Amino acid sequence: MASAWARCSAARQLPLRLTVGAFFLNSGLAKLGADEATAEQLHQFAATTYPFLDKHDAEKFVRLLSAGELAIAAALLVPVVPAAVAGVALTAFSVGTIGLYLRTPGMREEGSLRPTEQGIVLAKDVWMLGIGISLIAEGRHGHR
């Protein structure tokens, strides 16, 4: 019966893992070739919300961000990586982007969680949090 559960569980996870994994793969690969201006822009945006990031130079920050995104893509796309492990990676990343959304001025309407037009880019990342938590829950359930 455990084998049947594993097959069913893997089939349910496949659409989530493939779509989000492909998204992270594309994003991570795009950042590998980021020019200096793009690196500066990404770094400044992140460092404004998370000041500890200001210690790194922009190009190093973008290389680390790219590596992180590619690692998450691999965790999602490689089937031998347990769902809970992939879910933890995705959840951690999404908490960071949701933090950017909540803490960056101009991302939300005054006194509300509703995004401004500029904030939609980050607010939509809440789907990653939901998928990450679902993978964690499914991974834990499958190991009972």
mmCIF file of C-alpha atoms in Angstrom:
data_model
loop_
_atom_site.group_PDB
_atom_site.id
_atom_site.type_symbol
_atom_site.label_atom_id
_atom_site.label_comp_id
_atom_site.label_asym_id
_atom_site.label_seq_id
_atom_site.Cartn_x
_atom_site.Cartn_y
_atom_site.Cartn_z
ATOM 1 C CA MET A 1 0.000 0.000 0.000
ATOM 2 C CA ALA A 2 2.868 2.402 0.735
ATOM 3 C CA SER A 3 4.027 1.994 -2.860
ATOM 4 C CA ALA A 4 0.584 2.935 -4.187
ATOM 5 C CA TRP A 5 0.563 6.003 -1.909
ATOM 6 C CA ALA A 6 4.000 7.019 -3.181
ATOM 7 C CA ARG A 7 2.861 6.782 -6.822
ATOM 8 C CA CYS A 8 -0.347 8.708 -6.108
ATOM 9 C CA SER A 9 1.547 11.326 -4.097
ATOM 10 C CA ALA A 10 4.145 11.780 -6.838
ATOM 11 C CA ALA A 11 1.421 12.154 -9.468
ATOM 12 C CA ARG A 12 -0.318 14.860 -7.405
ATOM 13 C CA GLN A 13 2.943 16.735 -6.903
ATOM 14 C CA LEU A 14 4.054 16.603 -10.522
ATOM 15 C CA PRO A 15 2.121 19.638 -11.833
ATOM 16 C CA LEU A 16 3.213 21.754 -8.861
ATOM 17 C CA ARG A 17 6.836 20.708 -8.996
ATOM 18 C CA LEU A 18 7.152 21.031 -12.779
ATOM 19 C CA THR A 19 5.523 24.453 -13.124
ATOM 20 C CA VAL A 20 7.253 26.077 -10.160
ATOM 21 C CA GLY A 21 10.528 24.303 -10.918
ATOM 22 C CA ALA A 22 10.477 25.568 -14.513
ATOM 23 C CA PHE A 23 9.712 29.083 -13.258
ATOM 24 C CA PHE A 24 12.727 28.992 -10.899
ATOM 25 C CA LEU A 25 14.962 27.455 -13.559
ATOM 26 C CA ASN A 26 14.123 30.253 -15.976
ATOM 27 C CA SER A 27 14.562 32.955 -13.339
ATOM 28 C CA GLY A 28 17.863 31.560 -12.096
ATOM 29 C CA LEU A 29 19.275 31.181 -15.614
ATOM 30 C CA ALA A 30 18.193 34.721 -16.529
ATOM 31 C CA LYS A 31 20.049 36.133 -13.531
ATOM 32 C CA LEU A 32 23.246 34.288 -14.497
ATOM 33 C CA GLY A 33 23.689 36.731 -17.357
ATOM 34 C CA ALA A 34 22.504 39.846 -15.519
ATOM 35 C CA ASP A 35 24.320 42.996 -16.561
ATOM 36 C CA GLU A 36 25.746 45.430 -14.026
ATOM 37 C CA ALA A 37 22.728 47.761 -14.101
ATOM 38 C CA THR A 38 20.282 44.896 -13.511
ATOM 39 C CA ALA A 39 22.452 43.544 -10.693
ATOM 40 C CA GLU A 40 22.546 46.990 -9.063
ATOM 41 C CA GLN A 41 18.782 47.383 -9.352
ATOM 42 C CA LEU A 42 18.008 43.949 -7.865
ATOM 43 C CA HIS A 43 20.559 44.418 -5.100
ATOM 44 C CA GLN A 44 19.328 47.882 -4.157
ATOM 45 C CA PHE A 45 15.712 46.725 -4.054
ATOM 46 C CA ALA A 46 16.548 43.786 -1.770
ATOM 47 C CA ALA A 47 18.998 45.729 0.424
ATOM 48 C CA THR A 48 16.443 48.472 1.053
ATOM 49 C CA THR A 49 14.180 45.920 2.716
ATOM 50 C CA TYR A 50 16.892 43.635 4.083
ATOM 51 C CA PRO A 51 19.808 45.956 5.059
ATOM 52 C CA PHE A 52 22.192 43.075 5.875
ATOM 53 C CA LEU A 53 22.338 42.411 2.122
ATOM 54 C CA ASP A 54 24.061 45.768 1.612
ATOM 55 C CA LYS A 55 27.323 44.134 2.785
ATOM 56 C CA HIS A 56 27.592 42.239 -0.508
ATOM 57 C CA ASP A 57 28.387 43.823 -3.830
ATOM 58 C CA ALA A 58 25.576 43.746 -6.385
ATOM 59 C CA GLU A 59 27.133 41.212 -8.739
ATOM 60 C CA LYS A 60 27.876 38.767 -5.911
ATOM 61 C CA PHE A 61 24.322 39.186 -4.611
ATOM 62 C CA VAL A 62 22.822 38.377 -8.004
ATOM 63 C CA ARG A 63 25.116 35.353 -8.427
ATOM 64 C CA LEU A 64 23.983 34.059 -5.021
ATOM 65 C CA LEU A 65 20.340 34.776 -5.849
ATOM 66 C CA SER A 66 20.729 32.945 -9.158
ATOM 67 C CA ALA A 67 22.397 29.977 -7.435
ATOM 68 C CA GLY A 68 19.599 29.857 -4.870
ATOM 69 C CA GLU A 69 16.926 29.911 -7.540
ATOM 70 C CA LEU A 70 18.702 27.173 -9.503
ATOM 71 C CA ALA A 71 19.017 25.061 -6.340
ATOM 72 C CA ILE A 72 15.279 25.416 -5.708
ATOM 73 C CA ALA A 73 14.599 24.502 -9.341
ATOM 74 C CA ALA A 74 16.699 21.369 -8.953
ATOM 75 C CA ALA A 75 14.958 20.416 -5.691
ATOM 76 C CA LEU A 76 11.598 20.729 -7.413
ATOM 77 C CA LEU A 77 12.490 19.129 -10.748
ATOM 78 C CA VAL A 78 14.625 16.188 -9.586
ATOM 79 C CA PRO A 79 12.146 13.488 -8.567
ATOM 80 C CA VAL A 80 14.376 11.862 -5.947
ATOM 81 C CA VAL A 81 14.325 15.011 -3.804
ATOM 82 C CA PRO A 82 11.641 14.457 -1.159
ATOM 83 C CA ALA A 83 8.588 16.700 -1.340
ATOM 84 C CA ALA A 84 9.190 18.052 2.155
ATOM 85 C CA VAL A 85 12.763 19.099 1.283
ATOM 86 C CA ALA A 86 11.638 20.850 -1.907
ATOM 87 C CA GLY A 87 8.759 22.406 0.029
ATOM 88 C CA VAL A 88 11.049 23.806 2.730
ATOM 89 C CA ALA A 89 13.297 25.421 0.096
ATOM 90 C CA LEU A 90 10.337 26.924 -1.747
ATOM 91 C CA THR A 91 8.677 28.111 1.465
ATOM 92 C CA ALA A 92 11.866 29.796 2.707
ATOM 93 C CA PHE A 93 12.314 31.648 -0.569
ATOM 94 C CA SER A 94 8.671 32.720 -0.686
ATOM 95 C CA VAL A 95 8.814 34.058 2.871
ATOM 96 C CA GLY A 96 11.638 36.318 1.693
ATOM 97 C CA THR A 97 9.667 37.651 -1.275
ATOM 98 C CA ILE A 98 6.544 38.132 0.828
ATOM 99 C CA GLY A 99 8.721 40.055 3.292
ATOM 100 C CA LEU A 100 9.787 42.322 0.436
ATOM 101 C CA TYR A 101 6.132 42.847 -0.412
ATOM 102 C CA LEU A 102 5.100 43.639 3.153
ATOM 103 C CA ARG A 103 8.083 45.848 4.050
ATOM 104 C CA THR A 104 8.762 47.806 0.866
ATOM 105 C CA PRO A 105 6.976 51.162 0.641
ATOM 106 C CA GLY A 106 4.630 51.492 -2.306
ATOM 107 C CA MET A 107 3.923 47.794 -2.710
ATOM 108 C CA ARG A 108 0.595 47.890 -0.843
ATOM 109 C CA GLU A 109 -2.344 50.234 -0.706
ATOM 110 C CA GLU A 110 -2.230 52.432 2.390
ATOM 111 C CA GLY A 111 -3.473 50.512 5.462
ATOM 112 C CA SER A 112 -4.193 47.374 3.451
ATOM 113 C CA LEU A 113 -2.694 44.110 2.269
ATOM 114 C CA ARG A 114 -4.055 44.794 -1.226
ATOM 115 C CA PRO A 115 -1.234 45.340 -3.706
ATOM 116 C CA THR A 116 -0.626 48.473 -5.676
ATOM 117 C CA GLU A 117 0.156 48.025 -9.353
ATOM 118 C CA GLN A 118 3.865 47.948 -8.454
ATOM 119 C CA GLY A 119 3.212 45.428 -5.670
ATOM 120 C CA ILE A 120 1.490 42.823 -7.817
ATOM 121 C CA VAL A 121 4.885 41.531 -8.957
ATOM 122 C CA LEU A 122 5.631 40.424 -5.372
ATOM 123 C CA ALA A 123 2.127 39.843 -4.018
ATOM 124 C CA LYS A 124 1.544 37.118 -6.563
ATOM 125 C CA ASP A 125 4.389 35.125 -4.998
ATOM 126 C CA VAL A 126 2.033 34.076 -2.236
ATOM 127 C CA TRP A 127 1.248 31.078 -4.502
ATOM 128 C CA MET A 128 4.806 29.857 -3.881
ATOM 129 C CA LEU A 129 4.162 29.866 -0.149
ATOM 130 C CA GLY A 130 1.003 27.802 -0.609
ATOM 131 C CA ILE A 131 2.734 25.299 -2.861
ATOM 132 C CA GLY A 132 5.722 25.039 -0.535
ATOM 133 C CA ILE A 133 3.533 24.379 2.494
ATOM 134 C CA SER A 134 1.520 21.825 0.505
ATOM 135 C CA LEU A 135 4.691 19.966 -0.472
ATOM 136 C CA ILE A 136 5.876 19.961 3.138
ATOM 137 C CA ALA A 137 2.525 18.633 4.355
ATOM 138 C CA GLU A 138 2.355 15.984 1.652
ATOM 139 C CA GLY A 139 5.964 14.958 2.274
ATOM 140 C CA ARG A 140 5.328 14.586 6.002
ATOM 141 C CA HIS A 141 2.071 12.692 5.422
ATOM 142 C CA GLY A 142 3.792 10.282 3.028
ATOM 143 C CA HIS A 143 6.396 9.371 5.660
ATOM 144 C CA ARG A 144 3.997 8.301 8.405
#
